[in-house]
Amino acid sequence: MTDDAQRWKAKYLDSLEQQEKLERRWDARLDLLRRGLVRSSLAAEGSDKAVDQCMQELREIIRGEQMDAGLSALIPRLEKAVLDSEQRRQQRVEQNVAGITDLTQQLLTLDLPREVRRALKQFAKRIDERASQPREMPAVLAELSSLQQKVLAVLGSDQVARPGLLQRLFGGRDEAPESEKTAPGSEVAEAHDEVALPQSLAADEDDQPAAPAAPAAPAASAQPASQPVAAATAVVTPVVGSEPVAPVPAVTRPTPALDSLPLDARVFSGDDDPAYALPEAAEPGYSAVAPHVAQSLLGLLDELELPLRHQPQGEELRARMQGGLNWYELVPVLDDLAVLVLAVTDSGQREFAGYLKQLNERLAAFLGTLSEAHEGYSESLESARSFNQELREQVSGLQASVQEAADLESLKQALEARLDGLLNTVSEHQRQRDGHEDEVAERLQALAQKVAEMEQEAQSFRDHLEEQRQKALIDPLTGLANRAGWSERLELEVARWQRYGGELLLAVLDIDHFKRINDGYGHLAGDKVLKIIAGELNKRLRKTDFIARFGGEEFVLLIPATPLEGGAQLLQTLLSAIEHCPFHFRGERVTITLSAGLTAFAAGESSEVVFERADQALYRAKRSGRNRIEQG
Ligand SMILES: Nc1nc2c(ncn2[C@@H]2O[C@H](COP(=O)(O)OP(=O)(O)OP(=O)(O)O)[C@@H](O)[C@H]2O)c(=O)[nH]1
């Protein structure tokens, strides 16, 4: 064998060996993949029937000989089954989220202590995000279960305290304890309960779940207004005991607080001051809040500064709202209003963009005028130089003429000619300079005018922005500062207090059982109460104090340079003023009270910590009977 043939043979044997190695490696890999597939398919089993079926087939194909053909037939079916299964899984997730949300909302409709309500609300906020991840489900359910236990504990403890109350509230009298059914005189008590309870105002909110809102009218017919007050009071006597109420000197008959009586028992003859009259809203459900909704939307529409071309739409929408909004009209009206709000935002942005463009153009023109002025200045320097040059030439010509003159006559002629030339040069220069100065003065005038216009426009934009900013800090219903306004002022007062020291108090005030005012008299009445209370509080404060509506029926107060006792006295004045406000409904007196938590800033504390303390104090005030101040 030649050398060449030897080399080729060695090469061939080498590659054969390599080929065998590669084949062994591929077989090992294939085996690994097969086993992996079988295990994965087993792991994936149980989630969906169709997918399970495909997985079963997959395992058989892998174990068999016809893997290629089997797989290419199976894979499209498997893909479809997986897609369908995924869709079904998504639906199940949505159902889970909806179910948990429903359950949470049902719990939230119950009257619960603040901390439980707060925890439930926080839980509700994150349901979507958490319940959509299957691995989170056990934790979500565990948390819901613990919250539910808390709710049940609250309700359960009430049941022990007053057996039969829950049954009465929910109408489940069959389940009332035997002793209650047979107790002497219980029929009378139950008869009274049936009249009073639909109003949902009979018992302390913390002792009972919220009864569904009931219209004022049916109760009025069940227990006429002329019915002796004593009877109604008798119905709720045990409850009154749980919430001691300070006597109200302003009225001749005892005026129990709103939170201690059923609605019809809470109405007493009061002053007929129309300012404190609560508007009537007899219809239940949406229709009870419809005027409130329409009024708020109208208010919103009034606040919109509509661009000219959207004004007809605005007017048409206003007419629709003024005609009253029923449930079915509400959605299209909201849609149309949303369009207008977007139009205003858009036009505001366009107006601002237009202003910026105009400003840009003005600045460009301004720069142009400046460079013209600069050119004019260079020109005038140039003309002064040439004037100078000309003068020199004229004077040296004059000197030459004097030296060259042979006689007096020729000297005289030469001098006259030279002097004429000189005078011409001077007057021409004068003329040019005057023209130039006029031009410059004109330009300066135009520049000054432009600057003044720009300043004026910028000022009106600043004013507009400030106006908008101020509006954004005000609560439109009460006219007090809103939460944003509160944050701004709080920051300022805390900075001032940190710098100068002294005392700074923070109080949180909350209307007692405000929900019952809404439920019993309607949202319009609730709004009016809010407005009046805001005004009553505000007018009793010093200029340096600050009050804001923190949201809903909650107000916050900052009282600088006042010791804690002084602050407590001030709050007492405020609480008593509100309690004695002659609110009335259909000519009958309604007493409304506030609870408050008060605390002082201590060195090094953040406003969040202080606020939390005041809030906790308010919570204690609510728990220990309402219409009182607690210090934290
Ligand atoms: N009319 C009206 N009601 C409001 C407004 N903001 C919040 N509310 C209502 O205020 C009520 C507050 O109810 P809750 O937080 O349960 O408290 P509450 O009934 O005052 O009971 P306590 O605070 O425990 O004494 C809710 O019914 C809200 O709908 C508003 O701007 N106008």
XYZ file of C-alpha atoms and ligand atoms in Angstrom:
664
model
C 0.000 0.000 0.000
C 1.313 3.397 -0.891
C 1.812 6.092 1.715
C -1.132 7.951 0.320
C -3.393 4.953 0.600
C -2.170 4.353 4.188
C -3.033 7.959 5.118
C -6.527 7.707 3.625
C -7.191 4.459 5.416
C -6.139 5.941 8.786
C -8.363 8.965 8.088
C -11.324 6.747 7.250
C -10.930 4.679 10.411
C -10.690 7.861 12.484
C -13.876 9.304 11.102
C -15.621 5.967 11.529
C -14.642 5.978 15.169
C -15.862 9.555 15.581
C -19.118 8.720 13.865
C -19.703 5.865 16.296
C -18.940 8.135 19.250
C -21.419 10.725 17.966
C -24.083 8.076 17.445
C -23.621 6.813 21.003
C -23.919 10.386 22.300
C -27.099 10.991 20.260
C -28.623 7.776 21.530
C -27.872 8.802 25.100
C -29.408 12.225 24.469
C -32.459 10.755 22.828
C -32.893 8.461 25.767
C -32.606 11.387 28.177
C -35.145 13.376 26.159
C -37.534 10.447 26.072
C -37.328 10.009 29.816
C -37.674 13.774 30.322
C -40.769 13.855 28.127
C -42.356 10.926 29.918
C -41.740 12.545 33.319
C -42.964 15.971 32.169
C -46.056 14.416 30.680
C -46.719 12.664 33.982
C -46.171 15.897 35.881
C -48.540 17.783 33.602
C -51.306 15.268 34.129
C -54.406 16.135 36.085
C -54.848 19.716 34.932
C -57.110 19.000 31.960
C -58.782 15.929 30.490
C -57.903 16.601 26.842
C -54.303 17.418 27.706
C -54.098 14.261 29.811
C -55.278 12.195 26.857
C -52.604 13.731 24.613
C -49.973 13.111 27.268
C -50.950 9.470 27.468
C -50.593 9.142 23.695
C -47.291 10.975 23.831
C -45.883 8.443 26.245
C -47.008 5.573 24.054
C -45.471 7.133 20.942
C -42.195 7.716 22.735
C -42.032 4.119 23.817
C -42.920 2.817 20.340
C -40.928 2.602 17.121
C -42.820 5.119 14.957
C -41.795 8.150 16.915
C -41.431 10.654 14.038
C -44.768 9.946 12.412
C -46.573 9.640 15.751
C -45.183 12.918 17.072
C -45.997 14.922 13.965
C -49.595 13.704 14.154
C -49.889 14.347 17.873
C -48.189 17.750 18.302
C -50.893 19.869 16.535
C -53.591 18.211 18.671
C -51.519 18.696 21.794
C -51.023 22.378 20.975
C -54.759 22.916 20.602
C -55.537 21.013 23.781
C -53.001 23.096 25.716
C -54.433 26.348 24.308
C -57.988 25.349 25.210
C -56.871 24.278 28.628
C -55.121 27.601 29.142
C -58.315 29.441 28.202
C -60.315 27.369 30.643
C -57.708 28.021 33.327
C -57.993 31.759 32.686
C -61.775 31.541 33.061
C -61.383 29.683 36.330
C -58.990 32.369 37.580
C -61.559 35.045 36.694
C -64.272 33.091 38.471
C -62.041 32.747 41.522
C -61.322 36.463 41.554
C -65.018 37.299 41.138
C -66.030 34.864 43.885
C -63.470 36.135 46.374
C -64.321 39.740 45.488
C -68.022 39.072 46.038
C -67.361 37.472 49.364
C -65.177 40.364 50.475
C -67.734 42.925 49.331
C -70.427 41.095 51.263
C -68.281 41.269 54.380
C -67.663 44.947 53.727
C -71.371 45.711 53.686
C -71.477 44.711 57.351
C -70.879 47.327 60.019
C -67.430 46.505 61.253
C -64.846 48.069 63.517
C -62.440 50.297 61.679
C -59.387 48.051 61.825
C -61.265 45.051 60.451
C -62.866 47.210 57.732
C -59.465 48.664 56.858
C -57.840 45.222 56.637
C -60.728 43.993 54.481
C -60.435 46.993 52.167
C -56.704 46.446 51.790
C -57.318 42.803 51.048
C -60.014 43.732 48.494
C -57.632 46.052 46.682
C -55.159 43.262 45.949
C -57.536 40.425 45.087
C -57.145 40.856 41.331
C -53.407 40.866 41.426
C -53.026 37.977 43.879
C -55.850 35.614 43.022
C -54.780 35.517 39.385
C -51.653 33.614 40.406
C -52.515 30.037 41.338
C -49.575 29.739 43.716
C -50.946 32.686 45.696
C -54.383 31.122 46.124
C -53.689 29.258 49.376
C -52.326 32.444 50.965
C -55.278 34.485 49.632
C -57.784 31.997 50.988
C -55.985 31.800 54.304
C -56.050 35.574 54.640
C -59.709 35.752 53.674
C -60.506 33.053 56.149
C -58.701 34.898 58.941
C -60.523 38.141 58.057
C -63.804 36.290 57.971
C -63.037 34.891 61.407
C -62.470 38.401 62.715
C -65.778 39.535 61.230
C -67.564 36.549 62.718
C -65.903 37.196 66.057
C -67.264 40.770 66.044
C -70.726 39.637 65.020
C -70.576 36.661 67.358
C -69.674 38.786 70.368
C -72.659 41.029 69.636
C -74.869 38.014 69.477
C -73.740 36.945 72.912
C -74.220 40.443 74.262
C -77.739 40.829 72.949
C -79.240 37.572 71.885
C -81.799 37.907 69.155
C -80.562 41.221 67.738
C -79.018 39.693 64.625
C -82.085 37.637 64.003
C -84.202 40.721 64.334
C -81.975 42.683 62.005
C -81.994 40.049 59.331
C -85.605 39.091 59.953
C -84.648 35.572 61.031
C -86.829 35.535 64.106
C -87.354 31.806 63.891
C -83.834 31.309 65.064
C -84.242 33.538 68.107
C -83.542 31.805 71.384
C -86.492 30.145 72.974
C -86.187 32.293 76.070
C -86.636 35.419 73.978
C -89.672 34.077 72.187
C -91.397 33.248 75.436
C -90.206 36.104 77.626
C -93.112 38.040 79.132
C -93.859 41.173 77.155
C -91.577 40.107 74.336
C -94.375 40.422 71.781
C -94.594 44.107 72.582
C -90.870 44.569 72.259
C -90.784 42.698 68.960
C -93.689 44.666 67.635
C -91.748 47.841 68.320
C -88.611 46.398 66.798
C -90.394 45.624 63.585
C -91.298 49.249 63.262
C -88.000 50.721 64.259
C -85.427 48.420 62.767
C -86.102 48.777 59.066
C -84.740 52.251 59.543
C -81.489 50.602 60.566
C -80.755 53.308 63.049
C -81.776 51.671 66.252
C -78.603 50.195 67.552
C -75.011 51.089 67.833
C -73.212 50.552 64.562
C -70.435 48.631 66.209
C -72.916 46.245 67.719
C -74.769 45.244 64.609
C -74.257 44.567 60.964
C -75.615 47.245 58.678
C -79.225 46.697 57.820
C -80.151 47.436 54.240
C -81.033 51.091 53.731
C -84.736 51.580 54.118
C -86.751 54.503 52.846
C -88.012 56.943 55.424
C -91.565 56.776 54.159
C -92.610 53.229 55.069
C -91.383 53.701 58.612
C -93.244 56.951 58.892
C -96.410 55.200 57.903
C -95.754 52.310 60.251
C -95.140 54.665 63.114
C -96.765 58.013 62.513
C -94.853 61.122 63.413
C -97.469 61.933 65.983
C -96.775 58.723 67.858
C -95.489 59.510 71.330
C -91.768 59.812 71.436
C -91.703 57.848 74.654
C -92.771 54.719 72.814
C -89.945 54.998 70.338
C -87.511 55.716 73.113
C -88.704 52.680 74.942
C -87.862 50.539 71.942
C -84.240 51.532 72.019
C -83.709 51.995 75.712
C -81.179 49.178 75.991
C -79.161 50.662 73.150
C -79.174 54.193 74.487
C -77.510 52.809 77.555
C -74.575 51.675 75.483
C -73.881 55.125 74.127
C -74.218 57.836 76.759
C -75.193 61.107 75.173
C -74.680 64.472 76.744
C -77.901 66.374 77.386
C -78.782 69.025 74.841
C -79.875 72.205 76.581
C -81.114 73.916 73.452
C -84.270 71.819 73.147
C -87.069 71.459 75.650
C -87.603 67.746 75.196
C -84.591 65.478 75.525
C -82.967 65.215 72.115
C -81.186 61.910 71.845
C -78.186 61.790 69.559
C -78.641 60.521 66.033
C -76.729 57.388 66.765
C -78.852 56.279 69.647
C -82.319 56.262 68.157
C -84.205 54.854 65.234
C -84.805 57.381 62.521
C -88.396 58.113 63.310
C -87.616 58.425 66.995
C -84.784 60.800 66.353
C -86.958 63.446 64.843
C -88.037 66.040 67.294
C -89.521 69.444 66.867
C -86.633 71.770 66.226
C -86.002 75.245 64.940
C -87.271 75.725 61.434
C -84.193 77.531 60.182
C -84.214 76.688 56.454
C -80.432 76.802 56.434
C -80.385 73.627 58.510
C -83.304 71.909 56.754
C -82.354 68.552 55.274
C -83.717 68.116 51.763
C -86.064 65.217 51.235
C -85.139 62.178 49.229
C -87.889 59.666 49.754
C -87.115 57.163 46.989
C -84.850 54.246 47.647
C -82.010 52.869 45.562
C -80.496 54.760 42.677
C -83.298 57.271 42.526
C -82.361 58.354 46.054
C -78.907 59.387 44.877
C -79.859 60.426 41.347
C -80.275 64.134 42.211
C -76.950 64.015 44.025
C -75.285 62.404 41.008
C -76.858 64.914 38.621
C -75.874 67.804 40.863
C -72.288 66.622 41.173
C -72.054 66.109 37.416
C -73.549 69.539 36.797
C -70.996 70.975 39.210
C -68.272 69.222 37.294
C -69.625 70.541 34.001
C -69.730 74.064 35.426
C -66.102 73.773 36.404
C -65.072 72.829 32.864
C -63.858 75.698 30.773
C -65.102 74.339 27.493
C -63.442 75.370 24.252
C -65.824 77.345 22.026
C -66.494 74.507 19.627
C -67.498 72.147 22.466
C -69.853 74.603 24.132
C -73.001 73.468 22.269
C -72.261 69.889 23.381
C -71.810 71.154 26.930
C -75.148 72.972 26.833
C -76.922 69.934 25.459
C -75.418 67.762 28.195
C -76.413 70.310 30.841
C -80.014 70.239 29.594
C -80.033 66.437 29.803
C -78.714 66.500 33.358
C -81.096 69.225 34.440
C -83.981 67.150 33.166
C -83.012 64.515 35.755
C -80.972 61.387 35.203
C -82.395 57.927 35.440
C -80.249 54.848 35.697
C -80.222 54.205 31.947
C -79.312 57.772 31.050
C -76.437 57.820 33.492
C -73.957 55.801 31.445
C -74.307 57.773 28.162
C -74.186 61.025 30.125
C -70.991 59.913 31.836
C -69.527 58.913 28.485
C -70.353 62.298 26.973
C -68.976 64.093 29.980
C -65.791 62.082 29.718
C -65.461 63.190 26.089
C -65.823 66.825 27.145
C -63.318 66.454 29.967
C -60.848 64.986 27.509
C -61.574 67.821 25.095
C -60.843 70.364 27.809
C -57.633 68.657 28.812
C -56.663 68.441 25.201
C -57.535 72.058 24.509
C -55.663 73.115 27.652
C -52.635 71.273 26.412
C -53.047 72.698 22.943
C -53.468 76.190 24.375
C -50.278 75.764 26.330
C -48.458 74.328 23.335
C -49.779 77.282 21.280
C -48.521 79.679 23.883
C -45.099 78.064 23.848
C -45.012 78.235 20.054
C -46.006 81.889 20.122
C -43.395 82.566 22.760
C -40.826 80.882 20.603
C -41.780 82.993 17.596
C -41.670 86.132 19.681
C -38.250 85.251 21.010
C -37.051 84.617 17.440
C -38.428 88.030 16.388
C -36.842 89.521 19.466
C -33.487 88.057 18.516
C -33.947 89.331 14.937
C -34.591 92.858 16.196
C -31.586 92.645 18.474
C -29.315 91.587 15.650
C -30.737 94.354 13.451
C -30.019 96.779 16.266
C -26.534 95.359 16.474
C -26.078 95.765 12.698
C -27.403 99.320 12.982
C -24.881 99.986 15.695
C -22.034 98.618 13.518
C -23.299 100.689 10.602
C -23.314 103.807 12.715
C -19.755 103.059 13.890
C -18.767 102.632 10.251
C -20.447 105.877 9.208
C -18.780 107.735 12.140
C -15.419 106.411 10.933
C -16.043 107.489 7.348
C -17.294 110.872 8.582
C -14.086 111.230 10.515
C -12.072 110.273 7.468
C -13.922 112.695 5.273
C -13.442 115.500 7.788
C -9.717 114.798 7.898
C -9.511 114.816 4.111
C -11.465 118.076 3.942
C -9.225 119.683 6.580
C -5.994 118.523 4.931
C -7.371 119.754 1.584
C -8.015 123.035 3.311
C -4.432 123.178 4.566
C -3.124 122.386 1.102
C -5.334 125.076 -0.464
C -4.026 127.617 2.092
C -0.421 126.729 1.296
C -0.981 126.675 -2.452
C -2.937 129.946 -2.607
C -1.002 132.625 -4.473
C -3.283 135.534 -3.772
C -6.060 136.503 -1.531
C -8.785 136.003 -4.135
C -7.758 132.492 -5.018
C -7.363 131.743 -1.294
C -10.854 133.047 -0.668
C -12.341 130.901 -3.463
C -10.468 127.830 -2.414
C -11.525 128.354 1.229
C -15.185 128.817 0.284
C -15.173 125.687 -1.825
C -13.530 123.709 0.962
C -15.892 125.118 3.633
C -18.932 124.248 1.485
C -17.602 120.724 1.203
C -17.053 120.584 4.956
C -20.540 121.886 5.702
C -22.069 119.369 3.280
C -20.175 116.526 4.908
C -21.276 117.614 8.400
C -24.941 118.102 7.455
C -25.044 114.830 5.494
C -23.575 113.041 8.499
C -26.078 114.804 10.760
C -28.947 113.687 8.537
C -27.736 110.135 8.464
C -27.274 110.078 12.213
C -30.765 111.512 12.832
C -32.290 108.901 10.542
C -30.363 106.230 12.329
C -31.382 107.417 15.761
C -35.049 107.489 14.729
C -34.727 103.973 13.444
C -33.041 102.759 16.630
C -35.638 104.532 18.800
C -38.412 102.854 16.820
C -36.799 99.474 17.181
C -36.291 99.970 20.886
C -39.906 101.008 21.241
C -41.059 97.888 19.388
C -38.766 95.741 21.513
C -40.038 97.252 24.766
C -43.601 96.668 23.599
C -42.909 93.044 22.772
C -41.252 92.454 26.113
C -44.237 94.037 27.916
C -46.696 91.864 25.959
C -44.708 88.744 26.681
C -44.551 89.589 30.362
C -48.272 90.179 30.453
C -49.041 86.886 28.750
C -46.669 84.988 30.980
C -48.304 86.608 34.001
C -51.795 85.654 32.884
C -50.602 82.098 32.305
C -49.031 82.076 35.753
C -52.293 83.386 37.250
C -54.283 80.751 35.403
C -51.963 77.986 36.557
C -52.103 79.239 40.137
C -55.897 79.416 39.941
C -56.005 75.813 38.725
C -53.562 74.776 41.415
C -55.657 76.437 44.105
C -58.798 74.799 42.717
C -57.076 71.444 42.911
C -56.437 72.036 46.602
C -60.074 72.799 47.458
C -62.888 70.368 48.141
C -65.714 71.605 45.906
C -68.520 70.444 48.224
C -67.443 72.116 51.448
C -65.048 74.755 50.163
C -62.455 73.552 52.692
C -58.989 72.408 51.692
C -58.978 68.852 50.383
C -56.409 66.151 51.022
C -53.874 67.699 48.651
C -54.376 71.084 50.326
C -53.957 69.407 53.696
C -50.661 67.778 52.685
C -49.284 71.077 51.447
C -50.211 72.969 54.603
C -49.155 70.123 56.895
C -45.694 70.154 55.386
C -45.463 73.909 55.877
C -46.704 73.871 59.481
C -44.448 70.977 60.432
C -41.437 72.756 58.902
C -42.383 75.918 60.815
C -42.822 73.975 64.038
C -39.474 72.217 63.578
C -37.806 75.557 63.046
C -39.428 77.651 65.752
C -40.560 74.975 68.218
C -43.621 75.506 70.411
C -46.725 73.364 70.218
C -48.525 71.896 67.267
C -51.696 69.842 67.621
C -53.364 67.580 65.124
C -56.974 66.439 65.369
C -59.111 64.099 63.293
C -62.891 64.645 63.444
C -65.480 62.277 62.067
C -69.253 62.627 61.828
C -70.987 59.931 63.856
C -73.076 57.461 61.936
C -73.005 59.545 58.817
C -74.011 56.526 56.793
C -77.324 56.606 58.599
C -77.893 60.191 57.554
C -77.368 59.189 53.940
C -79.469 56.077 54.309
C -82.243 57.771 56.251
C -82.506 61.127 54.520
C -80.668 60.658 51.233
C -77.329 61.790 49.854
C -78.472 65.323 49.184
C -79.200 65.702 52.877
C -75.829 64.090 53.631
C -74.108 66.629 51.405
C -75.913 69.493 53.037
C -74.885 68.238 56.467
C -71.273 68.048 55.305
C -71.411 71.585 53.941
C -72.964 73.036 57.070
C -70.648 71.199 59.436
C -67.627 72.361 57.445
C -68.838 75.972 57.707
C -69.668 75.664 61.416
C -66.250 74.245 62.215
C -64.369 76.673 60.046
C -65.967 79.789 61.479
C -64.964 78.823 65.011
C -61.250 78.502 64.249
C -58.455 81.050 64.528
C -56.799 82.312 61.383
C -53.694 80.345 62.212
C -55.620 77.071 62.607
C -56.181 74.966 59.543
C -59.004 72.640 58.667
C -59.388 70.312 55.707
C -61.867 67.697 54.563
C -59.800 64.568 54.622
C -62.341 62.592 52.674
C -65.892 61.345 53.185
C -67.181 62.526 56.527
C -63.742 63.066 58.063
C -62.123 66.421 58.825
C -58.577 67.138 59.964
C -57.363 70.080 62.008
C -53.943 71.611 62.597
C -53.780 73.814 65.666
C -50.436 75.587 66.063
C -49.115 77.301 69.201
C -51.743 75.733 71.474
C -51.256 73.436 74.476
C -53.085 70.126 74.529
C -55.692 71.317 77.070
C -56.426 74.375 74.912
C -56.844 72.136 71.890
C -59.194 69.843 73.808
C -61.273 72.858 74.847
C -61.458 74.067 71.274
C -62.570 70.630 70.090
C -65.176 70.498 72.833
C -66.547 73.827 71.575
C -66.653 72.481 68.042
C -68.361 69.229 69.034
C -70.929 71.013 71.108
C -71.592 73.556 68.332
C -72.311 70.751 65.883
C -74.472 68.884 68.358
C -76.566 72.008 68.832
C -76.946 72.811 65.152
C -80.708 72.901 64.586
C -80.766 70.398 61.721
C -84.280 69.318 60.910
C -86.041 67.017 58.512
C -89.660 67.640 57.572
C -89.790 70.125 60.428
C -88.458 67.646 62.957
C -85.213 68.084 64.841
C -82.203 65.891 63.933
C -79.172 65.837 66.170
C -75.812 65.204 64.601
C -72.622 64.618 66.550
C -68.902 64.331 65.927
C -66.142 62.270 67.471
C -62.563 63.465 67.589
C -59.031 62.259 68.231
C -56.472 64.825 69.337
C -52.728 64.615 69.727
C -49.634 66.813 69.921
C -46.498 66.634 67.818
C -43.517 65.453 69.851
C -39.896 66.216 68.962
C -38.536 64.208 66.082
C -41.890 62.718 65.064
C -43.026 62.473 61.487
C -46.473 63.755 60.603
C -47.502 60.201 59.601
C -46.839 58.920 63.110
C -48.739 61.828 64.666
C -51.648 61.362 62.275
C -51.835 57.669 63.061
C -51.949 58.479 66.794
C -54.786 60.965 66.312
C -56.615 58.433 64.149
C -56.253 55.779 66.840
C -57.592 58.261 69.408
C -60.564 58.920 67.115
C -61.122 55.210 66.876
C -61.191 54.987 70.677
C -63.669 57.872 70.790
C -65.914 55.965 68.381
C -65.588 52.728 70.319
C -66.294 54.334 73.644
C -69.576 55.886 72.660
C -68.988 58.636 70.035
C -69.756 62.346 70.451
C -66.539 62.678 72.448
C -62.865 63.561 72.243
C -60.039 61.188 72.988
C -56.443 62.302 73.345
C -53.566 60.294 71.985
N -73.656 62.439 51.162
C -72.371 62.112 51.167
N -71.974 60.982 51.790
C -70.679 60.672 51.803
C -69.720 61.479 51.163
N -68.502 60.906 51.349
C -68.695 59.777 52.076
N -70.002 59.633 52.353
C -70.659 58.548 53.102
O -70.225 58.579 54.437
C -70.490 57.304 54.994
C -69.390 56.929 55.942
O -69.784 55.760 56.562
P -68.877 54.953 57.553
O -67.417 55.069 57.174
O -69.440 53.584 57.630
O -68.978 55.672 58.955
P -70.227 56.262 59.750
O -71.539 55.789 59.268
O -70.043 57.742 59.816
O -70.010 55.621 61.157
P -68.938 55.994 62.255
O -67.836 56.789 61.599
O -68.452 54.675 62.744
O -69.653 56.762 63.301
C -70.639 56.328 53.828
O -71.986 55.943 53.747
C -70.285 57.170 52.610
O -71.067 56.818 51.484
C -70.175 62.655 50.488
O -69.404 63.416 49.907
N -71.492 62.919 50.517
